[in-house]
Structures are given as C-alpha cells and as structure tokens.
C-alpha cells in the first residue's frame, strides 16, 4: 500500500516543456489553438484538465499530438515510494535512481567506486551526501575529503570528480533536474 500505482496524468508540465522548447509564449499558443491565455496557464499549472478536444487543439498549436503530450505527462501523485533493491548485487560499482519519472529533482545512490578520472559538470545545483564510507572530491581545483554523514553542495556548472576511498561507500546525489532552467548566467 502506498507504492506508486496508475494515477491520473498531469499533462501541464509536458505542455509547458513542449511550449518552451519551441520558444513560444502562451499568447502565441492561445492564438494558434483558439483557447484563452488564462485557460492555457491553468492547464500548464495543472489547475485545469483539458478535454480531449482542447488537448488536441493545444497539441496542434505545439506541432505535436495529444498522444505525445500524454506520453510525456507526469503521474499526478505527490507521494511515491521507491523500494530498496531486495537482492544484493554482486561486487563492483552500482547506481540506482531514487526518484521515478520526470520531476524537478533527480536523486541517485551510488555504491562502490566508479571511474575516478571521470569528470562531471551539471547545469544545475546538486548536493552530494555520504551515507556510508568515505570519498575524495575534486572541485574547482580543490580537494575535499568527506566521511559518513558529510555533504558537499555544488552550484551548477562546477566541474568535479570523485572517488570512493573506502570499500562499499554509498553516496546519495540530489540535483535539480537538467530540464529545469534554475541557473542564471554566473559571471566568473
């Protein structure tokens, strides 16, 4: 009980993502679809559920189909449980997503080591939390040693790499999703 099940879809985020990817304003979509700007805003903010006919008009205005918008929709649930893996995986590095679907945040758990030389750079901010073990993280030309319970916050655009220094180290990384425009131009 309480696990993710089939839920009604929230099509608003899919409509907004598609509109923004085409660099269209709500006014342009309203003009193309024959629907009002306030109604389109309510759809994008999931305060109104469009009829099939209205969704088709929106899809046409966005040069896509209602089926494509529904396929890109988010499940309308505010609570989702992601269960831990029951069977222990074999030796070696492992990763798993802690969040299902297309959301504003992404979270992953990494266990073991990984390619220590691999450099990462994300568009948006992220938080690294050491759940077990220890890591060394190189960011902005400085090295940081983190142990169990320590966190490191990285703003978007920071190049970094990390490596586990203790076997079976577990790191949780929580980040603003890449499709979110959360970063302003930062003057360096």
Coordinates of C-alpha atoms in Angstrom, one line a residue:
X1 CA 0.0 0.0 0.0
X2 CA 1.3 3.5 -0.7
X3 CA 3.5 2.4 -3.6
X4 CA 3.3 4.1 -7.0
X5 CA 0.2 3.0 -8.9
X6 CA -1.6 4.1 -12.0
X7 CA -2.5 7.7 -11.3
X8 CA -4.2 10.3 -13.4
X9 CA -1.7 12.1 -15.6
X10 CA -0.7 15.8 -15.1
X11 CA -0.3 17.0 -18.7
X12 CA 0.6 20.6 -17.7
X13 CA 4.3 20.1 -17.3
X14 CA 4.5 18.3 -20.6
X15 CA 2.7 21.2 -22.3
X16 CA 5.0 23.7 -20.7
X17 CA 8.1 21.8 -21.6
X18 CA 7.0 21.5 -25.2
X19 CA 6.0 25.2 -25.5
X20 CA 9.3 26.3 -24.0
X21 CA 11.3 24.0 -26.3
X22 CA 9.7 25.8 -29.2
X23 CA 10.3 29.2 -27.6
X24 CA 6.6 30.1 -27.8
X25 CA 4.7 32.3 -25.4
X26 CA 1.3 31.4 -24.0
X27 CA -0.2 34.2 -26.2
X28 CA 1.1 32.5 -29.4
X29 CA -0.2 29.1 -28.3
X30 CA -3.6 30.8 -27.4
X31 CA -3.7 32.4 -30.9
X32 CA -2.9 29.1 -32.7
X33 CA -5.2 27.0 -30.6
X34 CA -8.2 29.3 -30.2
X35 CA -8.0 28.9 -26.4
X36 CA -7.6 31.7 -23.9
X37 CA -4.2 32.5 -22.2
X38 CA -5.7 32.1 -18.7
X39 CA -7.0 28.6 -19.6
X40 CA -3.7 27.6 -21.1
X41 CA -1.9 28.9 -17.9
X42 CA -4.3 26.8 -15.8
X43 CA -3.5 23.7 -17.9
X44 CA 0.2 24.2 -17.6
X45 CA -0.1 24.6 -13.8
X46 CA -2.4 21.6 -13.5
X47 CA -5.3 23.7 -12.2
X48 CA -7.5 22.7 -15.2
X49 CA -7.8 19.4 -17.0
X50 CA -8.3 19.9 -20.7
X51 CA -11.0 18.0 -22.6
X52 CA -9.8 15.7 -25.4
X53 CA -10.8 18.4 -27.9
X54 CA -8.9 21.1 -26.0
X55 CA -5.8 18.9 -25.6
X56 CA -5.8 18.2 -29.4
X57 CA -6.0 22.0 -30.1
X58 CA -3.1 22.6 -27.7
X59 CA -1.1 19.7 -29.4
X60 CA -1.8 21.1 -32.9
X61 CA -0.6 24.6 -31.7
X62 CA 2.6 22.9 -30.3
X63 CA 3.2 20.9 -33.5
X64 CA 2.7 17.6 -31.8
X65 CA -0.1 15.2 -30.9
X66 CA -2.3 14.7 -27.9
X67 CA -0.8 11.2 -27.6
X68 CA 2.7 12.6 -27.4
X69 CA 1.8 15.1 -24.7
X70 CA 0.1 12.4 -22.7
X71 CA 3.1 10.1 -23.1
X72 CA 5.3 12.9 -21.7
X73 CA 2.9 13.7 -18.8
X74 CA 3.8 13.2 -15.2
X75 CA 1.8 10.9 -12.9
X76 CA -0.4 13.0 -10.7
X77 CA 0.9 11.8 -7.4
X78 CA 2.5 13.6 -4.6
X79 CA 3.9 10.6 -2.8
X80 CA 5.9 7.8 -4.5
X81 CA 7.8 5.1 -2.7
X82 CA 10.9 3.6 -4.4
X83 CA 11.8 0.4 -2.7
X84 CA 15.4 -0.6 -1.9
X85 CA 16.7 -3.5 -4.0
X86 CA 15.9 -6.8 -2.3
X87 CA 18.7 -8.9 -3.7
X88 CA 22.2 -7.7 -3.0
X89 CA 24.0 -7.0 -6.3
X90 CA 27.4 -8.6 -6.8
X91 CA 30.8 -6.8 -6.3
X92 CA 31.6 -3.6 -8.2
X93 CA 30.0 -0.2 -8.5
X94 CA 26.3 0.1 -8.6
X95 CA 23.9 3.0 -9.1
X96 CA 20.1 3.4 -8.8
X97 CA 17.7 6.2 -9.2
X98 CA 15.8 7.2 -6.1
X99 CA 13.1 9.0 -8.0
X100 CA 10.8 7.7 -10.7
X101 CA 9.6 9.7 -13.6
X102 CA 10.2 13.2 -15.0
X103 CA 10.4 15.6 -12.0
X104 CA 12.1 18.8 -10.9
X105 CA 14.6 16.9 -8.8
X106 CA 16.7 13.9 -9.5
X107 CA 18.3 11.7 -6.9
X108 CA 20.6 8.7 -7.3
X109 CA 22.5 6.4 -5.0
X110 CA 26.0 5.2 -5.9
X111 CA 27.6 2.3 -4.1
X112 CA 31.2 1.3 -4.5
X113 CA 33.7 3.1 -6.7
X114 CA 33.4 4.3 -10.3
X115 CA 35.7 5.7 -12.9
X116 CA 37.7 8.0 -10.7
X117 CA 39.0 10.0 -13.6
X118 CA 35.5 10.8 -15.0
X119 CA 34.7 14.5 -14.7
X120 CA 31.1 15.7 -14.1
X121 CA 29.6 19.1 -14.8
X122 CA 25.9 19.6 -14.3
X123 CA 23.8 22.5 -15.5
X124 CA 22.0 22.9 -12.1
X125 CA 22.9 22.7 -8.4
X126 CA 23.4 19.4 -6.7
X127 CA 24.1 18.0 -3.2
X128 CA 26.3 15.0 -2.5
X129 CA 25.7 13.1 0.8
X130 CA 28.0 10.4 2.0
X131 CA 25.7 7.7 3.5
X132 CA 28.5 5.2 4.3
X133 CA 32.2 5.1 3.7
X134 CA 34.4 8.0 2.5
X135 CA 35.2 9.9 -0.7
X136 CA 37.6 12.4 -2.1
X137 CA 36.0 15.0 -4.3
X138 CA 38.0 17.4 -6.5
X139 CA 36.0 20.6 -7.4
X140 CA 37.2 24.0 -8.6
X141 CA 40.8 23.0 -8.2
X142 CA 40.5 21.9 -4.5
X143 CA 40.3 18.5 -3.0
X144 CA 37.7 17.7 -0.3
X145 CA 37.6 14.6 1.9
X146 CA 34.2 13.6 3.1
X147 CA 33.2 10.9 5.5
X148 CA 29.9 9.3 6.6
X149 CA 27.2 12.0 7.1
X150 CA 29.2 14.8 5.3
X151 CA 27.7 16.7 2.4
X152 CA 29.1 18.8 -0.4
X153 CA 27.0 21.4 -2.3
X154 CA 27.9 22.2 -5.8
X155 CA 26.4 25.1 -7.8
X156 CA 25.5 24.5 -11.4
X157 CA 28.4 24.5 -13.8
X158 CA 31.1 23.4 -11.3
X159 CA 33.4 20.7 -12.8
X160 CA 34.1 17.9 -10.4
X161 CA 35.2 14.3 -10.0
X162 CA 35.0 11.9 -7.1
X163 CA 36.3 8.6 -5.9
X164 CA 35.5 6.3 -3.0
X165 CA 38.3 5.8 -0.6
X166 CA 36.6 3.0 1.4
X167 CA 35.0 -0.2 0.0
X168 CA 31.2 -0.2 -0.2
X169 CA 31.0 3.6 0.0
X170 CA 27.5 4.8 -0.6
X171 CA 26.8 8.4 -1.9
X172 CA 23.4 10.0 -2.5
X173 CA 23.3 12.7 -5.1
X174 CA 20.3 15.0 -5.2
X175 CA 20.2 17.5 -8.0
X176 CA 17.8 20.0 -9.7
X177 CA 16.8 18.2 -12.9
X178 CA 18.6 19.2 -16.1
X179 CA 15.3 20.3 -17.8
X180 CA 14.7 22.9 -15.2
X181 CA 16.0 26.4 -16.0
X182 CA 17.3 27.1 -12.5
X183 CA 20.6 28.6 -13.4
X184 CA 21.2 32.2 -14.1
X185 CA 24.3 33.4 -16.0
X186 CA 27.0 33.5 -13.4
X187 CA 29.8 35.9 -14.0
X188 CA 33.1 34.4 -13.1

